[in-house]
């Protein structure tokens, strides 16, 4: 990390500490903080605030005021954040304060208040991740998740704790998930191979879906917005006897035909062939088999039909990042490039409480996923590109608290993935296979945790992965510790060794001018972090983490050989800071600031011009902030800021995109006990920018929603 960047970090956090110390002395004694942590008992009845960093109101029958005067809202700024339930750091249920790892959460209530339509959009204000993507800001824009110097293919995506990454081409598009099915999303920076195996070099994103509610409840909603946005959702949840269920449907449609300007190409026009139609279904059935056994069947269908508008060609520099762009609206034949996805994600899970208490839980899960993506190009290329993946998996684990201060989680994972990529040429009526192969992965893992004292906790983890790949087996250890210096100050430190097995494209692709390399070794990652959780009186919380992440044996495309192929030719070292500050400024007024700094440096490459340069896209710094007003009657109004620093778009750092700052206004009003009005204006000042050279943003957009619960 450069000296100038360290000085910037120091100045930034010095100002935060000075401000919070003064505020604590002046105002700290006047802030009322409740000690209860809110629980979600009914998914439609949202009481959360619009930012994941802000607290949630908790009103109980005992403290409900008898008068009609609007009461001060009692929020647990500290307890709400530290007691947030999380799964990913432990592979069992726990809380943020129990984890030695930094983990960041956004709940379904907060997504609703923010107006987030997909999981990609829900990650916008989270610490520790750069979720902006690279191809646009519309609802269907392909997601990109950059964590600690890693790219989207190096971040493991979990659905209720099990992997769904595409092993054919890598990664998973988070814009496929609409938020109506989501209870919360967890972001665990720094990798998770000890518990979850491959693809977790940069971090883990865990999507937790909704569970049945205790009473039968239906929520229906309609949202309308700019550029043809039209969304309808309906969800029914409940429990009768020993059977519970969640059933839902989401239909989202948008034209996304916004005006834009690319000054580098002197191009001005309207975005075309950018429409989208979602049809997403979800069902979950949960049966109580006696008092100690539960069987759950869950299935999601994610369907999307969208145009692929392409990018504006950037003439300079010659052969630059945007030089080969093309707009895929239509040609002389009237053709367009379209993308179709349909994903089916299904699992069956059995939970059994062993013994006579609640300290031993056995879990067994089988799952099957079918991921299909198709591109139809009926312009000059006249081709269809198909990518199909079928996954079958098994997870068994035992979470056992065998002593008052000791917990052991251990188990076995297995996953088999078959993927096919092909091209059908309509002009000659032939089909060409790029690859058609499979990967089998199995693993044994264990995580041991001990509380030496109430204030000192340590954990050890170990996982051994076995693979059908020649070089696919890997050992992943981890160690973590947490020490409470005082009631207000907690220190934490972690080390995790991670890996990512090569995907099928890089192993077996055969495209004529390029070939795969079946002898590729897994990418390896070493992640260190140290941090502090500092309570600021009873009105605020600062969480600060310094991290050091190295990725070696990086798989990259090597053009400097007679036939282009993939090789283990790279190494990247990333240092940075993740910080988030939450404050209750006054009754009903709350603020947050979060900062994610990344400095990824290329240490090894076949191109000597890239050595010691900043890794493209992953080096952006992100600053988020918000100020909100919220009452217990359901009124919410907030201003949220999202700022991304400048970043290089190539690894030689000769091309950059300037940063940008946007401000969003979010609002929620409870019109009655059963009717809620939401609204938002995003990018209020119409800041225009590009996420990739030649690919525009959507500018200022608005949406208004109305939902009813009955």
XYZ file of C-alpha atoms in Angstrom:
710
model
C 0.000 0.000 0.000
C 1.395 3.408 -0.970
C 2.439 5.975 1.664
C 0.007 8.570 0.307
C -2.911 6.155 0.614
C -1.955 5.267 4.200
C -1.896 8.983 5.067
C -5.355 9.381 3.504
C -6.691 6.479 5.599
C -5.163 7.973 8.759
C -6.663 11.425 8.175
C -10.076 9.984 7.364
C -10.362 7.866 10.499
C -8.775 10.516 12.718
C -11.642 12.835 11.802
C -14.171 10.112 12.576
C -12.681 9.469 16.040
C -12.523 13.188 16.882
C -16.137 13.742 15.842
C -17.504 10.715 17.707
C -15.549 11.490 20.878
C -16.873 15.062 21.011
C -20.389 13.907 20.268
C -20.211 11.264 23.009
C -19.196 13.865 25.613
C -21.852 16.368 24.566
C -24.850 14.235 23.591
C -24.197 10.679 24.679
C -26.232 10.881 27.865
C -29.424 11.906 26.073
C -29.754 8.921 23.758
C -32.260 6.185 24.608
C -31.189 2.749 23.472
C -33.381 -0.294 23.887
C -31.788 -3.600 24.787
C -34.089 -5.822 22.780
C -33.177 -7.104 19.364
C -36.040 -7.182 16.827
C -37.135 -10.508 15.408
C -38.823 -10.990 12.038
C -42.064 -12.849 12.642
C -43.921 -11.838 9.478
C -42.117 -11.009 6.262
C -44.611 -8.403 4.967
C -44.577 -6.276 8.127
C -41.343 -4.386 7.600
C -39.934 -2.243 10.360
C -36.407 -1.891 9.036
C -34.634 1.224 7.840
C -33.444 1.928 4.338
C -29.773 1.253 4.924
C -28.264 -1.987 6.141
C -26.091 0.143 8.412
C -29.016 1.692 10.202
C -30.941 0.220 13.142
C -34.418 -1.256 13.187
C -37.282 -0.051 15.337
C -38.532 -2.362 18.071
C -41.913 -1.659 19.647
C -43.336 -4.098 22.179
C -46.750 -4.145 23.889
C -45.071 -3.179 27.159
C -43.619 0.072 25.845
C -46.321 1.146 23.360
C -47.454 4.637 24.446
C -51.093 5.202 25.302
C -51.197 8.751 23.964
C -51.598 9.678 20.309
C -48.430 11.797 20.433
C -45.748 10.375 18.167
C -43.247 8.546 20.390
C -39.504 8.663 20.046
C -38.334 5.603 18.237
C -36.111 3.360 20.350
C -33.350 1.835 18.261
C -30.599 -0.563 19.193
C -27.763 0.956 17.176
C -25.145 -1.299 18.769
C -27.167 -4.362 19.715
C -29.039 -4.499 16.410
C -25.798 -4.656 14.430
C -23.831 -6.989 16.685
C -26.751 -9.358 17.267
C -27.663 -9.655 13.580
C -28.045 -13.381 12.795
C -25.473 -14.758 10.342
C -24.595 -18.219 9.059
C -21.617 -17.935 6.716
C -18.749 -17.357 9.229
C -19.625 -20.503 11.218
C -21.631 -22.811 8.916
C -24.225 -22.722 11.658
C -26.489 -20.049 13.120
C -24.641 -17.348 15.057
C -24.440 -13.574 15.339
C -22.127 -10.863 14.052
C -20.618 -10.323 17.519
C -19.780 -14.055 17.794
C -17.674 -13.987 14.640
C -13.948 -13.344 14.571
C -14.445 -12.470 10.876
C -15.904 -9.179 9.633
C -19.302 -9.920 8.061
C -21.834 -7.444 6.649
C -25.585 -7.996 6.335
C -28.578 -6.465 4.575
C -32.052 -7.715 5.513
C -35.216 -8.093 3.459
C -36.834 -5.185 5.314
C -33.964 -2.922 4.375
C -34.084 -4.054 0.746
C -37.772 -3.139 0.594
C -37.145 0.305 2.058
C -34.255 0.893 -0.353
C -36.329 -0.174 -3.341
C -33.731 -2.821 -4.268
C -35.228 -5.049 -6.949
C -32.405 -7.602 -7.208
C -29.631 -8.912 -4.968
C -27.137 -7.028 -7.152
C -28.851 -3.746 -6.281
C -29.150 -4.712 -2.603
C -25.348 -4.848 -2.253
C -24.887 -1.211 -3.307
C -24.279 0.244 0.170
C -22.583 -2.733 1.821
C -19.059 -2.433 3.195
C -16.275 -4.658 1.880
C -17.564 -5.125 -1.675
C -17.569 -3.229 -4.964
C -20.912 -4.379 -6.416
C -21.379 -1.876 -9.239
C -20.613 -4.319 -12.064
C -19.206 -3.243 -15.405
C -22.032 -3.084 -17.954
C -24.800 -0.796 -16.682
C -27.080 0.294 -13.865
C -30.464 -0.988 -15.069
C -32.306 -3.717 -13.163
C -31.037 -6.496 -15.457
C -27.397 -5.347 -15.631
C -24.895 -8.164 -15.202
C -23.580 -8.180 -11.645
C -19.952 -7.779 -10.720
C -18.641 -8.393 -7.223
C -15.057 -7.370 -6.482
C -13.851 -8.209 -2.963
C -10.299 -7.685 -1.680
C -8.666 -7.684 -5.112
C -10.713 -10.580 -6.491
C -13.103 -10.671 -9.441
C -16.623 -12.103 -9.716
C -15.414 -15.618 -10.589
C -13.308 -15.652 -7.393
C -16.240 -14.896 -5.077
C -18.298 -17.881 -3.947
C -22.095 -17.467 -4.143
C -24.132 -19.531 -1.683
C -27.878 -20.116 -1.615
C -28.937 -20.956 1.937
C -25.395 -22.117 2.626
C -24.709 -24.283 -0.440
C -22.741 -23.351 -3.598
C -24.372 -22.310 -6.882
C -21.392 -20.921 -8.827
C -21.196 -21.725 -12.528
C -18.189 -24.047 -12.905
C -18.404 -23.831 -16.675
C -17.528 -20.154 -17.047
C -17.270 -18.999 -13.396
C -19.308 -16.803 -11.063
C -23.072 -16.282 -10.812
C -25.118 -13.299 -11.958
C -26.784 -11.841 -8.830
C -29.206 -9.805 -10.948
C -31.059 -13.110 -11.504
C -32.333 -13.059 -7.884
C -35.243 -10.707 -7.227
C -35.442 -9.584 -3.604
C -38.990 -10.792 -2.880
C -37.558 -14.232 -2.005
C -34.749 -12.966 0.241
C -34.667 -12.800 4.036
C -31.107 -11.442 4.158
C -27.798 -11.393 2.286
C -24.442 -11.868 4.042
C -21.110 -10.676 2.649
C -18.061 -12.390 4.187
C -14.863 -10.786 2.824
C -11.578 -12.673 2.899
C -12.615 -16.044 1.582
C -14.271 -19.134 2.976
C -12.587 -22.222 1.528
C -12.178 -23.836 4.967
C -15.952 -24.210 5.230
C -17.130 -24.038 1.608
C -14.301 -25.113 -0.706
C -13.467 -23.744 -4.134
C -14.193 -20.262 -5.572
C -13.904 -18.403 -2.240
C -10.587 -16.583 -2.739
C -12.047 -13.097 -2.400
C -15.024 -13.793 -0.199
C -18.435 -15.389 0.188
C -21.920 -14.024 -0.520
C -24.692 -16.035 1.144
C -28.315 -15.483 0.051
C -30.764 -16.598 2.757
C -34.310 -17.182 1.489
C -37.524 -16.580 3.416
C -38.972 -19.143 5.792
C -42.656 -19.787 6.573
C -44.428 -17.385 8.942
C -46.459 -18.518 11.917
C -49.796 -17.283 10.558
C -51.149 -17.258 7.023
C -50.231 -13.967 5.389
C -50.339 -12.666 1.833
C -48.497 -9.668 0.468
C -49.152 -8.219 -2.983
C -47.351 -5.256 -4.463
C -47.033 -3.159 -7.604
C -44.113 -0.881 -8.490
C -43.949 1.531 -11.407
C -40.949 3.563 -12.441
C -38.847 5.300 -15.044
C -38.176 3.825 -18.500
C -41.060 1.395 -18.450
C -40.436 -0.292 -15.101
C -43.465 -2.388 -14.154
C -43.130 -4.899 -11.317
C -45.736 -7.097 -9.661
C -45.101 -9.430 -6.741
C -47.258 -11.715 -4.647
C -46.142 -13.851 -1.711
C -48.114 -16.167 0.519
C -46.663 -17.661 3.674
C -48.022 -19.493 6.654
C -48.209 -22.586 8.792
C -51.048 -24.989 9.488
C -50.371 -27.775 11.925
C -46.940 -29.216 11.201
C -46.744 -27.900 7.626
C -45.401 -24.467 6.701
C -44.976 -22.891 3.290
C -43.756 -19.899 1.320
C -45.021 -19.420 -2.245
C -44.224 -16.397 -4.375
C -44.091 -14.900 -7.852
C -42.271 -11.880 -9.229
C -42.797 -10.348 -12.657
C -40.517 -7.449 -13.534
C -40.526 -5.689 -16.887
C -38.610 -2.630 -18.090
C -37.668 -0.986 -21.383
C -34.510 0.741 -20.081
C -34.535 3.032 -23.120
C -32.743 5.963 -21.533
C -30.830 8.728 -23.365
C -27.047 8.771 -22.965
C -23.874 10.401 -24.215
C -20.365 8.923 -24.611
C -18.048 11.937 -24.985
C -14.957 9.864 -25.894
C -16.780 8.659 -29.028
C -18.786 11.857 -29.586
C -21.853 9.605 -29.511
C -25.316 10.655 -28.364
C -28.379 8.465 -28.564
C -31.026 6.386 -26.802
C -30.328 2.956 -25.347
C -31.974 0.338 -27.554
C -32.473 -3.423 -27.301
C -32.156 -3.095 -23.505
C -35.566 -4.389 -22.424
C -36.054 -7.172 -19.890
C -38.793 -9.446 -18.609
C -38.395 -11.475 -15.391
C -40.667 -14.359 -14.398
C -39.463 -15.751 -11.063
C -41.262 -18.357 -8.956
C -40.375 -19.661 -5.508
C -41.813 -22.356 -3.271
C -40.668 -23.684 0.087
C -42.413 -26.431 2.081
C -41.386 -27.149 5.649
C -42.659 -30.131 7.667
C -42.092 -30.684 11.388
C -41.533 -34.412 11.889
C -42.059 -34.470 15.602
C -40.437 -31.945 17.906
C -36.842 -32.606 16.865
C -36.876 -33.188 13.111
C -37.658 -30.857 10.206
C -37.788 -31.600 6.478
C -37.642 -28.683 4.018
C -38.128 -28.703 0.243
C -37.154 -25.508 -1.561
C -37.272 -24.703 -5.263
C -36.639 -21.538 -7.264
C -37.265 -20.841 -10.911
C -35.436 -17.776 -12.236
C -36.413 -16.849 -15.778
C -35.242 -13.817 -17.732
C -35.590 -12.624 -21.335
C -33.533 -9.550 -22.173
C -31.899 -7.579 -24.919
C -28.128 -7.153 -25.006
C -27.460 -3.611 -26.273
C -23.646 -3.791 -26.393
C -21.329 -0.805 -26.067
C -20.288 2.215 -28.088
C -16.924 1.750 -29.872
C -14.231 4.030 -28.403
C -11.828 5.065 -31.221
C -8.911 6.064 -28.989
C -6.639 4.674 -27.810
C -6.153 2.245 -30.660
C -7.040 -1.303 -29.516
C -8.024 0.074 -26.119
C -10.584 -1.401 -23.726
C -13.565 -0.006 -25.625
C -12.096 -0.161 -29.129
C -13.829 -3.403 -30.150
C -17.253 -2.535 -28.692
C -20.295 -2.813 -30.920
C -23.914 -1.786 -30.473
C -26.098 -4.855 -30.974
C -29.378 -3.035 -31.612
C -29.965 -4.051 -35.222
C -28.275 -4.212 -38.585
C -29.489 -4.061 -42.158
C -31.301 -7.369 -41.595
C -33.064 -6.058 -38.502
C -31.450 -8.574 -36.167
C -30.757 -8.111 -32.454
C -28.741 -9.918 -29.803
C -30.965 -11.456 -27.121
C -30.135 -13.304 -23.917
C -32.347 -15.931 -22.293
C -31.719 -17.483 -18.889
C -33.723 -20.044 -16.964
C -32.351 -21.395 -13.707
C -33.910 -24.089 -11.525
C -32.411 -24.382 -8.022
C -33.833 -27.146 -5.818
C -32.821 -28.717 -2.522
C -34.185 -31.038 0.146
C -32.885 -30.517 3.697
C -33.341 -32.591 6.850
C -32.495 -31.129 10.263
C -32.439 -33.318 13.364
C -31.755 -32.237 16.937
C -29.796 -35.032 18.587
C -29.854 -35.875 22.254
C -32.263 -34.148 24.617
C -31.146 -30.529 24.263
C -30.506 -27.911 21.578
C -26.733 -28.264 21.508
C -26.443 -30.906 18.776
C -27.844 -30.455 15.249
C -27.404 -32.891 12.367
C -28.110 -31.535 8.876
C -28.293 -33.452 5.606
C -29.060 -31.842 2.253
C -29.285 -32.997 -1.348
C -29.625 -30.473 -4.149
C -29.923 -30.248 -7.916
C -29.427 -27.133 -10.061
C -30.044 -26.577 -13.766
C -28.516 -23.378 -15.166
C -29.199 -22.493 -18.788
C -28.072 -19.382 -20.661
C -28.618 -18.766 -24.358
C -27.612 -15.914 -26.646
C -29.410 -15.530 -29.967
C -27.666 -13.337 -32.522
C -29.828 -12.860 -35.609
C -27.686 -10.115 -37.097
C -24.555 -10.571 -39.202
C -23.286 -13.554 -37.157
C -26.565 -15.562 -37.341
C -25.591 -17.779 -34.410
C -26.908 -19.221 -31.154
C -24.617 -19.641 -28.147
C -25.699 -22.128 -25.473
C -24.263 -22.645 -22.010
C -25.863 -25.380 -19.901
C -24.879 -26.636 -16.454
C -26.311 -29.428 -14.339
C -25.234 -29.764 -10.691
C -25.962 -32.466 -8.133
C -24.743 -32.126 -4.593
C -24.773 -33.507 -1.079
C -23.994 -31.821 2.234
C -23.923 -33.504 5.640
C -22.752 -31.807 8.806
C -22.993 -32.003 12.577
C -22.935 -28.882 14.745
C -22.145 -29.971 18.284
C -21.671 -27.856 21.391
C -20.039 -30.625 23.400
C -19.022 -28.375 26.315
C -20.227 -25.064 27.673
C -17.310 -23.279 26.036
C -16.546 -25.499 23.016
C -18.297 -26.061 19.675
C -17.380 -28.357 16.794
C -18.837 -28.237 13.273
C -17.724 -31.014 10.930
C -19.026 -32.760 7.851
C -18.750 -33.912 4.252
C -19.536 -32.133 0.952
C -19.896 -33.525 -2.555
C -20.774 -31.771 -5.813
C -20.767 -32.974 -9.410
C -21.086 -30.385 -12.172
C -21.540 -31.133 -15.879
C -21.419 -28.226 -18.315
C -21.753 -27.842 -22.058
C -20.964 -24.804 -24.182
C -21.839 -24.831 -27.866
C -22.425 -22.602 -30.888
C -25.028 -23.228 -33.575
C -24.396 -21.485 -36.878
C -27.696 -20.882 -38.687
C -25.989 -19.943 -41.942
C -24.507 -23.447 -42.415
C -26.790 -25.328 -40.000
C -23.941 -26.769 -37.887
C -23.278 -27.073 -34.172
C -19.799 -26.694 -32.661
C -18.874 -27.735 -29.104
C -16.561 -25.431 -27.161
C -16.469 -27.824 -24.192
C -18.567 -30.654 -22.763
C -17.165 -32.049 -19.537
C -17.681 -32.396 -15.797
C -16.017 -31.839 -12.426
C -16.548 -33.918 -9.282
C -15.567 -32.379 -5.940
C -15.664 -33.912 -2.466
C -14.387 -32.649 0.878
C -14.065 -33.316 4.597
C -14.075 -30.264 6.878
C -14.099 -29.310 10.553
C -14.188 -26.070 12.555
C -13.438 -26.039 16.293
C -14.234 -23.033 18.496
C -13.334 -22.496 22.144
C -14.174 -19.693 24.554
C -11.220 -19.568 26.922
C -12.876 -16.761 28.878
C -16.061 -14.721 28.281
C -13.896 -12.183 26.483
C -11.460 -14.423 24.580
C -12.514 -16.751 21.740
C -10.424 -18.693 19.228
C -11.227 -21.044 16.371
C -9.344 -23.497 14.147
C -10.555 -24.846 10.826
C -9.341 -27.413 8.325
C -10.732 -28.707 5.047
C -9.404 -31.266 2.586
C -10.874 -31.073 -0.910
C -10.659 -33.907 -3.429
C -11.319 -33.365 -7.115
C -11.562 -35.258 -10.371
C -9.220 -32.640 -11.854
C -5.554 -33.593 -12.200
C -4.439 -30.802 -9.866
C -7.761 -30.113 -8.153
C -7.184 -31.345 -4.573
C -6.402 -28.740 -1.920
C -5.983 -28.264 1.853
C -7.514 -25.137 3.424
C -6.638 -24.259 7.051
C -7.882 -21.241 8.998
C -7.410 -19.669 12.414
C -9.191 -16.797 14.127
C -9.302 -15.060 17.501
C -11.369 -12.388 19.228
C -10.438 -10.590 22.453
C -12.543 -8.090 24.391
C -10.169 -5.520 25.881
C -13.069 -3.785 27.627
C -16.856 -3.822 27.455
C -16.548 -1.300 24.605
C -13.492 -2.503 22.669
C -13.045 -5.857 20.939
C -10.046 -6.891 18.833
C -10.156 -9.650 16.205
C -7.672 -11.337 13.858
C -7.933 -14.052 11.194
C -5.978 -16.067 8.649
C -7.648 -18.159 5.916
C -6.105 -20.124 3.058
C -8.402 -20.267 0.027
C -8.417 -21.718 -3.466
C -10.302 -21.736 -6.737
C -10.299 -24.732 -9.071
C -10.077 -23.900 -12.801
C -13.407 -23.697 -14.623
C -14.270 -25.958 -17.538
C -13.783 -23.247 -20.142
C -10.177 -22.568 -19.115
C -9.494 -26.318 -18.919
C -11.123 -27.730 -22.009
C -12.254 -24.940 -24.365
C -11.489 -25.516 -28.041
C -12.168 -22.526 -30.231
C -9.720 -22.974 -33.075
C -7.563 -19.935 -32.288
C -7.480 -20.807 -28.564
C -7.437 -23.998 -26.510
C -7.912 -24.874 -22.864
C -5.160 -26.134 -20.585
C -6.063 -29.327 -18.653
C -2.899 -29.026 -16.534
C -3.905 -25.800 -14.793
C -3.327 -25.641 -11.046
C -5.890 -24.102 -8.656
C -5.515 -20.431 -7.839
C -4.381 -20.024 -4.231
C -5.254 -17.268 -1.794
C -3.869 -16.187 1.581
C -6.081 -13.767 3.493
C -5.116 -11.963 6.704
C -7.138 -9.366 8.571
C -7.075 -7.593 11.915
C -9.838 -5.389 13.210
C -11.545 -3.595 16.049
C -15.172 -3.184 17.077
C -15.450 0.011 19.105
C -18.639 1.022 20.881
C -19.029 4.799 21.130
C -20.886 5.319 24.351
C -24.392 3.949 23.838
C -25.098 5.819 20.612
C -22.701 4.431 18.007
C -20.457 1.663 16.765
C -17.262 1.743 14.701
C -16.051 -1.442 12.971
C -12.621 -1.152 11.384
C -10.673 -3.883 9.542
C -7.261 -3.869 7.863
C -6.734 -6.708 5.382
C -3.916 -8.245 3.394
C -4.886 -10.621 0.581
C -2.644 -12.498 -1.878
C -3.768 -14.524 -4.903
C -1.056 -16.663 -6.532
C -1.051 -19.067 -9.473
C -3.560 -16.676 -10.982
C -5.124 -18.125 -14.124
C -4.850 -15.712 -17.054
C -5.119 -15.767 -20.824
C -1.680 -15.930 -22.402
C -1.504 -14.501 -25.913
C 2.310 -14.674 -26.048
C 2.295 -18.288 -27.258
C 1.643 -19.768 -30.730
C -1.901 -20.850 -29.745
C -3.543 -18.683 -27.088
C -4.370 -20.578 -23.907
C -4.829 -20.206 -20.154
C -1.858 -20.501 -17.807
C -0.974 -20.012 -14.133
C 0.971 -16.826 -14.766
C -0.253 -14.224 -12.288
C 0.074 -13.045 -8.708
C -1.817 -10.178 -7.044
C -1.295 -8.688 -3.601
C -4.040 -6.495 -2.136
C -4.045 -4.357 1.006
C -6.858 -2.172 2.220
C -9.343 -1.092 4.850
C -13.013 -1.826 5.516
C -14.721 0.559 7.928
C -18.277 1.335 8.955
C -19.523 3.872 11.502
C -23.139 3.939 12.786
C -24.529 6.799 14.827
C -27.793 7.858 16.434
C -27.553 11.644 16.149
C -30.830 12.406 17.936
C -34.198 10.826 18.562
C -35.403 9.399 15.237
C -32.326 10.634 13.328
C -29.589 8.237 12.279
C -26.431 8.372 10.189
C -23.806 6.022 8.807
C -20.516 6.227 6.952
C -18.773 3.234 5.364
C -15.465 3.139 3.543
C -13.846 0.347 1.536
C -10.287 0.946 0.303
C -8.464 -1.435 -2.040
C -4.910 -1.377 -3.361
C -4.418 -4.519 -5.527
C -0.940 -4.727 -7.062
C 0.170 -7.154 -9.774
C 3.340 -8.891 -8.578
C 3.707 -11.424 -11.382
C 2.641 -11.432 -15.044
C 3.936 -12.531 -18.439
C 3.555 -8.878 -19.463
C 6.354 -6.995 -17.687
C 4.461 -3.724 -18.223
C 1.790 -4.960 -15.764
C 4.132 -5.712 -12.858
C 3.589 -3.407 -9.858
C 0.545 -1.880 -11.539
C -2.937 -1.727 -10.051
C -5.299 -4.574 -10.991
C -8.074 -3.278 -13.205
C -11.550 -2.576 -11.739
C -10.734 -4.158 -8.343
C -8.745 -1.147 -7.110
C -11.608 1.325 -6.788
C -12.286 2.829 -3.356
C -15.892 3.104 -2.202
C -17.439 5.612 0.214
C -21.076 5.322 1.318
C -22.995 7.559 3.688
C -26.568 8.146 4.766
C -28.832 10.284 6.929
C -32.350 9.157 7.793
C -35.458 9.957 9.798
C -37.668 7.115 11.010
C -40.674 6.727 13.311
C -42.405 3.744 14.839
C -45.496 4.488 12.734
C -43.653 3.301 9.642
C -42.493 6.633 8.244
C -39.019 6.569 6.753
C -37.123 9.203 4.780
C -33.447 8.970 3.947
C -30.689 10.388 1.777
C -28.014 7.874 0.776
C -24.710 8.606 -0.964
C -22.624 6.174 -3.004
C -19.190 7.251 -4.224
C -16.702 5.221 -6.245
C -13.153 6.435 -6.841
C -11.337 6.391 -10.181
C -9.973 3.034 -11.330
C -7.922 1.613 -14.219
C -9.667 -0.426 -16.896
C -6.506 -2.227 -18.019
C -3.643 -3.830 -16.130
C -0.978 -1.547 -17.581
C -2.852 1.417 -16.045
C -2.842 3.448 -19.264
C -6.641 3.734 -19.321
C -8.839 4.950 -16.461
C -12.453 5.738 -15.764
C -13.170 8.655 -13.491
C -15.056 8.053 -10.295
C -18.587 9.199 -9.615
C -20.853 10.130 -6.714
C -24.609 9.632 -6.628
C -27.283 10.592 -4.106
C -30.502 8.614 -3.648
C -33.696 9.603 -1.846
C -35.687 6.788 -0.217
C -39.140 7.004 1.355
C -41.652 4.683 3.001
C -45.062 5.644 4.426
C -47.522 3.317 6.170
C -50.894 4.487 4.906
C -52.666 2.005 7.194
C -51.983 -1.196 9.081
C -52.109 -3.123 5.808
C -51.047 -0.610 3.132
C -47.510 0.707 2.550
C -46.330 3.293 0.023
C -42.664 3.325 -1.032
C -40.796 5.621 -3.361
C -37.284 6.487 -4.432
C -35.332 8.805 -6.677
C -31.919 7.353 -7.470
C -29.048 9.447 -8.816
C -30.999 12.604 -7.961
C -28.512 14.986 -9.583
C -28.325 12.914 -12.786
C -24.604 12.193 -12.528
C -23.584 10.470 -15.789
C -20.704 8.018 -15.891
C -19.464 4.766 -17.432
C -18.768 1.514 -15.605
C -16.822 0.182 -18.590
C -15.604 2.234 -21.558
C -18.541 2.726 -23.920
C -21.206 1.315 -21.559
C -23.412 4.065 -20.055
C -25.370 4.401 -16.826
C -29.108 5.045 -16.694
C -28.971 8.507 -15.123
C -31.727 9.720 -12.791
C -34.505 7.178 -12.235
C -37.541 6.991 -9.966
C -39.986 4.370 -8.798
C -43.162 4.284 -6.702
C -44.578 1.171 -5.095
C -47.729 0.182 -3.233
C -48.025 -3.042 -1.256
C -50.860 -4.550 0.740
C -50.777 -7.218 3.433
C -53.805 -9.331 4.218
